Amino acid sequence: MISTDLKDIPKKVLAIGAHPDDVEFNSYGTLAKWAIAGSEITIAVMTDGSKGSWDPTEDIENLIKTRKIEARQAAELINADIYFCDYVDGELEFKSETVKKVAELIRQFKPELIVTHDPFKKYRLHPDHRNCGQIVLDAVVAARDPHFLKELNIKHHRPDKILLFEPEEIDHLETVDEVLDLKVKALLKHKSQYVTTMDITDSSDSNQIRRFENWIFQFAHSAGELIERPAECFKLIDKI
Ligand SMILES: [Zn+2]
């Protein structure tokens, strides 16, 4: 059974991605739609994006700065706040200190709904994606119950729902008809990732930009094939 579009749009959303463009690739359309409808959106980026280059001579400090600027620009398009956790890219570990950090964020931001990676996706190669999903799910448990993390001195907070992107099992679709252009625009803010993730080798070549745009549109149309509308797909956890 696959559900489509949450009946009640969440007022506060916290989207947590391992890298500066993960949330944009997998859930930006949904976030944009909700932001337009009045949701307050915060995007948290777990790592510094410092492995996001195929150039062996890359200035890593500069890359980290650039990726933060790009992520901020993408977030600004939907008036989302952005928070950087600054763990080293590729080295995000599933450990109690990191779970505590994310639980603290959840208690501070008090989201009704959390969006993040599905840690149970089979054959998911990137360890940061797996670990990010696992950290966030454990953090939700620690954030929601009053006897966890008393040392934080922040009142516990129980989100209503979690949406996992790149899901092992799809059971929820969010339609993104009206916001696909905005999603492309947000992704194109990540100029430092043109070569590695968007197959754009020349940003002045409009054909390459159009090819990427078509790819995002096709991806959304195939995700929503069942309902014959462009969509983003998720695993919905709604009993937290
Ligand atoms: Zn990533």
mmCIF file of C-alpha atoms and ligand atoms in Angstrom:
data_model
loop_
_atom_site.group_PDB
_atom_site.id
_atom_site.type_symbol
_atom_site.label_atom_id
_atom_site.label_comp_id
_atom_site.label_asym_id
_atom_site.label_seq_id
_atom_site.Cartn_x
_atom_site.Cartn_y
_atom_site.Cartn_z
ATOM 1 C CA MET A 1 0.000 0.000 0.000
ATOM 2 C CA ILE A 2 1.489 3.309 -1.074
ATOM 3 C CA SER A 3 0.162 6.573 0.339
ATOM 4 C CA THR A 4 0.374 9.880 -1.513
ATOM 5 C CA ASP A 5 0.848 13.357 0.004
ATOM 6 C CA LEU A 6 0.484 13.793 3.756
ATOM 7 C CA LYS A 7 -2.984 15.028 4.662
ATOM 8 C CA ASP A 8 -1.630 17.605 7.097
ATOM 9 C CA ILE A 9 1.426 19.525 5.988
ATOM 10 C CA PRO A 10 3.983 19.531 8.833
ATOM 11 C CA LYS A 11 4.517 22.947 10.402
ATOM 12 C CA LYS A 12 8.169 22.305 11.296
ATOM 13 C CA VAL A 13 10.486 20.028 9.351
ATOM 14 C CA LEU A 14 14.083 19.008 10.000
ATOM 15 C CA ALA A 15 15.818 17.430 6.976
ATOM 16 C CA ILE A 16 19.162 15.821 7.768
ATOM 17 C CA GLY A 17 21.574 14.779 5.024
ATOM 18 C CA ALA A 18 25.059 13.316 5.163
ATOM 19 C CA HIS A 19 26.456 15.682 2.502
ATOM 20 C CA PRO A 20 25.627 19.216 1.373
ATOM 21 C CA ASP A 21 23.478 18.081 -1.611
ATOM 22 C CA ASP A 22 21.797 14.875 -0.363
ATOM 23 C CA VAL A 23 18.644 16.558 0.898
ATOM 24 C CA GLU A 24 18.336 18.489 -2.381
ATOM 25 C CA PHE A 25 18.653 15.389 -4.584
ATOM 26 C CA ASN A 26 16.239 13.257 -2.602
ATOM 27 C CA SER A 27 13.652 15.490 -0.974
ATOM 28 C CA TYR A 28 13.990 19.122 -2.055
ATOM 29 C CA GLY A 29 10.755 19.080 -4.085
ATOM 30 C CA THR A 30 8.807 17.932 -1.050
ATOM 31 C CA LEU A 31 10.466 20.520 1.207
ATOM 32 C CA ALA A 32 9.877 23.267 -1.362
ATOM 33 C CA LYS A 33 6.195 22.358 -1.653
ATOM 34 C CA TRP A 34 5.771 22.457 2.120
ATOM 35 C CA ALA A 35 7.780 25.686 2.450
ATOM 36 C CA ILE A 36 5.483 27.379 -0.082
ATOM 37 C CA ALA A 37 2.518 26.128 1.966
ATOM 38 C CA GLY A 38 3.999 27.745 5.094
ATOM 39 C CA SER A 39 6.184 25.070 6.721
ATOM 40 C CA GLU A 40 9.260 26.123 8.617
ATOM 41 C CA ILE A 41 12.149 24.086 7.190
ATOM 42 C CA THR A 42 15.614 23.475 8.644
ATOM 43 C CA ILE A 43 18.241 21.534 6.719
ATOM 44 C CA ALA A 44 21.095 19.988 8.709
ATOM 45 C CA VAL A 45 24.222 18.819 6.883
ATOM 46 C CA MET A 46 26.186 16.237 8.841
ATOM 47 C CA THR A 47 29.567 16.379 7.079
ATOM 48 C CA ASP A 48 31.774 19.078 5.612
ATOM 49 C CA GLY A 49 31.653 17.765 2.037
ATOM 50 C CA SER A 50 35.439 17.630 1.907
ATOM 51 C CA LYS A 51 35.578 14.495 -0.270
ATOM 52 C CA GLY A 52 33.355 15.973 -2.963
ATOM 53 C CA SER A 53 35.911 16.411 -5.718
ATOM 54 C CA TRP A 54 37.659 14.199 -8.258
ATOM 55 C CA ASP A 55 40.535 16.664 -8.555
ATOM 56 C CA PRO A 56 43.552 15.325 -6.594
ATOM 57 C CA THR A 57 44.969 18.871 -6.344
ATOM 58 C CA GLU A 58 41.749 20.366 -4.931
ATOM 59 C CA ASP A 59 42.171 22.943 -2.139
ATOM 60 C CA ILE A 60 40.129 21.139 0.524
ATOM 61 C CA GLU A 61 39.629 24.114 2.849
ATOM 62 C CA ASN A 62 38.317 26.085 -0.080
ATOM 63 C CA LEU A 63 36.056 23.207 -1.138
ATOM 64 C CA ILE A 64 34.516 23.044 2.347
ATOM 65 C CA LYS A 65 33.826 26.811 2.287
ATOM 66 C CA THR A 66 32.407 26.656 -1.244
ATOM 67 C CA ARG A 67 30.077 23.766 -0.435
ATOM 68 C CA LYS A 68 28.695 25.607 2.583
ATOM 69 C CA ILE A 69 27.951 28.655 0.439
ATOM 70 C CA GLU A 70 26.261 26.467 -2.195
ATOM 71 C CA ALA A 71 24.148 24.624 0.395
ATOM 72 C CA ARG A 72 23.127 27.924 1.970
ATOM 73 C CA GLN A 73 22.102 29.337 -1.430
ATOM 74 C CA ALA A 74 20.015 26.225 -2.147
ATOM 75 C CA ALA A 75 18.320 26.473 1.259
ATOM 76 C CA GLU A 76 17.634 30.205 0.817
ATOM 77 C CA LEU A 77 15.520 29.527 -2.275
ATOM 78 C CA ILE A 78 12.835 28.115 0.021
ATOM 79 C CA ASN A 79 13.706 30.284 3.047
ATOM 80 C CA ALA A 80 15.019 27.226 4.879
ATOM 81 C CA ASP A 81 17.477 27.569 7.742
ATOM 82 C CA ILE A 82 20.662 25.578 7.417
ATOM 83 C CA TYR A 83 22.820 24.014 10.108
ATOM 84 C CA PHE A 84 26.258 22.486 9.550
ATOM 85 C CA CYS A 85 27.485 19.728 11.872
ATOM 86 C CA ASP A 86 30.981 19.721 10.281
ATOM 87 C CA TYR A 87 31.907 16.059 10.714
ATOM 88 C CA VAL A 88 34.593 14.965 8.252
ATOM 89 C CA ASP A 89 33.138 13.749 4.949
ATOM 90 C CA GLY A 90 33.545 9.986 4.563
ATOM 91 C CA GLU A 91 34.246 9.527 8.260
ATOM 92 C CA LEU A 92 30.785 9.973 9.780
ATOM 93 C CA GLU A 93 30.632 7.363 12.530
ATOM 94 C CA PHE A 94 27.578 5.826 14.110
ATOM 95 C CA LYS A 95 28.499 6.460 17.729
ATOM 96 C CA SER A 96 26.800 7.709 20.878
ATOM 97 C CA GLU A 97 28.357 11.203 20.835
ATOM 98 C CA THR A 98 26.995 11.855 17.346
ATOM 99 C CA VAL A 99 23.571 10.444 18.237
ATOM 100 C CA LYS A 100 23.558 12.797 21.229
ATOM 101 C CA LYS A 101 24.426 15.775 19.016
ATOM 102 C CA VAL A 102 21.540 15.042 16.641
ATOM 103 C CA ALA A 103 19.149 14.364 19.534
ATOM 104 C CA GLU A 104 20.087 17.805 20.857
ATOM 105 C CA LEU A 105 19.264 19.343 17.463
ATOM 106 C CA ILE A 106 15.894 17.576 17.438
ATOM 107 C CA ARG A 107 15.088 18.833 20.941
ATOM 108 C CA GLN A 108 16.144 22.364 19.965
ATOM 109 C CA PHE A 109 14.317 22.561 16.617
ATOM 110 C CA LYS A 110 11.272 20.525 17.731
ATOM 111 C CA PRO A 111 10.324 19.299 14.239
ATOM 112 C CA GLU A 112 6.961 17.666 13.613
ATOM 113 C CA LEU A 113 8.576 15.682 10.849
ATOM 114 C CA ILE A 114 12.120 14.516 10.133
ATOM 115 C CA VAL A 115 13.498 13.669 6.686
ATOM 116 C CA THR A 116 16.696 11.639 6.319
ATOM 117 C CA HIS A 117 18.498 8.710 4.660
ATOM 118 C CA ASP A 118 17.122 5.166 4.931
ATOM 119 C CA PRO A 119 19.939 3.292 6.716
ATOM 120 C CA PHE A 120 18.388 -0.032 5.707
ATOM 121 C CA LYS A 121 18.822 0.490 1.961
ATOM 122 C CA LYS A 122 20.458 -2.655 0.604
ATOM 123 C CA TYR A 123 23.833 -2.340 -1.073
ATOM 124 C CA ARG A 124 24.045 1.340 -0.161
ATOM 125 C CA LEU A 125 27.721 1.936 -0.797
ATOM 126 C CA HIS A 126 28.436 5.235 0.919
ATOM 127 C CA PRO A 127 29.021 4.723 4.661
ATOM 128 C CA ASP A 128 28.009 8.327 5.492
ATOM 129 C CA HIS A 129 24.521 7.723 4.064
ATOM 130 C CA ARG A 130 24.040 4.524 6.084
ATOM 131 C CA ASN A 131 25.496 6.032 9.222
ATOM 132 C CA CYS A 132 23.566 9.285 8.911
ATOM 133 C CA GLY A 133 20.266 7.383 8.709
ATOM 134 C CA GLN A 134 21.182 5.207 11.666
ATOM 135 C CA ILE A 135 22.374 8.165 13.755
ATOM 136 C CA VAL A 136 19.172 10.116 13.083
ATOM 137 C CA LEU A 137 16.848 7.197 13.887
ATOM 138 C CA ASP A 138 18.647 6.516 17.167
ATOM 139 C CA ALA A 139 18.637 10.246 17.898
ATOM 140 C CA VAL A 140 14.859 10.351 17.477
ATOM 141 C CA VAL A 141 14.511 7.687 20.168
ATOM 142 C CA ALA A 142 16.880 9.565 22.485
ATOM 143 C CA ALA A 143 15.150 12.913 21.793
ATOM 144 C CA ARG A 144 11.595 11.688 22.335
ATOM 145 C CA ASP A 145 11.884 10.076 25.760
ATOM 146 C CA PRO A 146 12.363 12.098 28.968
ATOM 147 C CA HIS A 147 14.818 9.776 30.661
ATOM 148 C CA PHE A 148 17.396 9.970 27.856
ATOM 149 C CA LEU A 149 20.099 12.649 27.856
ATOM 150 C CA LYS A 150 18.976 14.518 30.967
ATOM 151 C CA GLU A 151 22.378 16.219 30.965
ATOM 152 C CA LEU A 152 21.307 18.272 27.936
ATOM 153 C CA ASN A 153 18.756 20.114 30.053
ATOM 154 C CA ILE A 154 16.476 20.465 27.038
ATOM 155 C CA LYS A 155 12.929 19.173 27.215
ATOM 156 C CA HIS A 156 12.343 15.947 25.302
ATOM 157 C CA HIS A 157 10.570 16.213 21.953
ATOM 158 C CA ARG A 158 8.709 13.558 20.007
ATOM 159 C CA PRO A 159 8.371 14.142 16.248
ATOM 160 C CA ASP A 160 5.168 12.798 14.666
ATOM 161 C CA LYS A 161 6.694 11.322 11.559
ATOM 162 C CA ILE A 162 9.902 10.377 9.758
ATOM 163 C CA LEU A 163 10.324 10.194 5.997
ATOM 164 C CA LEU A 164 13.305 8.139 4.828
ATOM 165 C CA PHE A 165 14.608 8.916 1.357
ATOM 166 C CA GLU A 166 16.300 6.485 -1.047
ATOM 167 C CA PRO A 167 14.112 3.906 0.714
ATOM 168 C CA GLU A 168 14.578 0.171 0.661
ATOM 169 C CA GLU A 169 10.772 -0.127 0.697
ATOM 170 C CA ILE A 170 8.737 2.688 -0.853
ATOM 171 C CA ASP A 171 5.409 3.241 0.880
ATOM 172 C CA HIS A 172 4.873 6.973 0.476
ATOM 173 C CA LEU A 173 5.017 9.451 -2.402
ATOM 174 C CA GLU A 174 5.017 13.228 -2.272
ATOM 175 C CA THR A 175 3.960 14.868 -5.522
ATOM 176 C CA VAL A 176 6.259 17.616 -6.788
ATOM 177 C CA ASP A 177 4.566 18.825 -10.002
ATOM 178 C CA GLU A 178 4.805 22.522 -9.205
ATOM 179 C CA VAL A 179 8.284 22.597 -7.721
ATOM 180 C CA LEU A 180 10.512 20.603 -10.051
ATOM 181 C CA ASP A 181 11.972 23.764 -11.569
ATOM 182 C CA LEU A 182 12.838 24.939 -8.073
ATOM 183 C CA LYS A 183 14.479 21.591 -7.281
ATOM 184 C CA VAL A 184 16.653 21.870 -10.398
ATOM 185 C CA LYS A 185 17.521 25.451 -9.476
ATOM 186 C CA ALA A 186 18.572 24.352 -5.974
ATOM 187 C CA LEU A 187 20.698 21.496 -7.297
ATOM 188 C CA LEU A 188 22.380 23.809 -9.797
ATOM 189 C CA LYS A 189 23.539 25.963 -6.873
ATOM 190 C CA HIS A 190 25.943 23.110 -6.083
ATOM 191 C CA LYS A 191 28.382 24.151 -8.808
ATOM 192 C CA SER A 192 31.317 22.350 -7.152
ATOM 193 C CA GLN A 193 29.446 19.071 -7.770
ATOM 194 C CA TYR A 194 28.717 19.580 -11.477
ATOM 195 C CA VAL A 195 31.373 17.123 -12.619
ATOM 196 C CA THR A 196 31.052 14.503 -9.893
ATOM 197 C CA THR A 197 27.292 14.134 -9.541
ATOM 198 C CA MET A 198 25.596 15.997 -12.388
ATOM 199 C CA ASP A 199 27.788 15.081 -15.358
ATOM 200 C CA ILE A 200 28.177 18.759 -16.277
ATOM 201 C CA THR A 201 31.738 19.364 -17.437
ATOM 202 C CA ASP A 202 31.098 22.828 -18.884
ATOM 203 C CA SER A 203 28.677 25.051 -16.976
ATOM 204 C CA SER A 204 28.413 27.448 -19.956
ATOM 205 C CA ASP A 205 27.076 24.616 -22.145
ATOM 206 C CA SER A 206 23.290 24.986 -22.017
ATOM 207 C CA ASN A 207 22.842 21.498 -23.519
ATOM 208 C CA GLN A 208 24.578 19.930 -20.523
ATOM 209 C CA ILE A 209 22.454 21.962 -18.108
ATOM 210 C CA ARG A 210 19.303 20.933 -20.008
ATOM 211 C CA ARG A 211 20.380 17.284 -19.985
ATOM 212 C CA PHE A 212 20.717 17.427 -16.188
ATOM 213 C CA GLU A 213 17.344 19.147 -15.876
ATOM 214 C CA ASN A 214 15.739 16.416 -18.010
ATOM 215 C CA TRP A 215 17.369 13.771 -15.865
ATOM 216 C CA ILE A 216 15.807 15.249 -12.694
ATOM 217 C CA PHE A 217 12.408 15.516 -14.405
ATOM 218 C CA GLN A 218 12.585 11.928 -15.685
ATOM 219 C CA PHE A 219 13.643 10.668 -12.279
ATOM 220 C CA ALA A 220 10.628 12.366 -10.664
ATOM 221 C CA HIS A 221 8.273 11.011 -13.324
ATOM 222 C CA SER A 222 9.505 7.462 -12.878
ATOM 223 C CA ALA A 223 9.319 7.807 -9.054
ATOM 224 C CA GLY A 224 5.658 8.796 -9.421
ATOM 225 C CA GLU A 225 4.814 6.409 -12.270
ATOM 226 C CA LEU A 226 2.195 4.639 -10.172
ATOM 227 C CA ILE A 227 0.166 7.824 -9.707
ATOM 228 C CA GLU A 228 1.133 9.314 -13.083
ATOM 229 C CA ARG A 229 2.540 12.447 -11.472
ATOM 230 C CA PRO A 230 6.128 13.487 -10.757
ATOM 231 C CA ALA A 231 7.036 12.597 -7.194
ATOM 232 C CA GLU A 232 9.702 11.911 -4.597
ATOM 233 C CA CYS A 233 9.550 8.553 -2.869
ATOM 234 C CA PHE A 234 9.944 7.683 0.792
ATOM 235 C CA LYS A 235 9.484 5.142 3.561
ATOM 236 C CA LEU A 236 7.080 6.712 6.046
ATOM 237 C CA ILE A 237 7.403 5.982 9.751
ATOM 238 C CA ASP A 238 4.424 7.501 11.503
ATOM 239 C CA LYS A 239 4.231 5.791 14.857
ATOM 240 C CA ILE A 240 7.098 7.229 16.801
HETATM 241 ZN ZN ZN B 1 25.774 11.997 -0.077
#
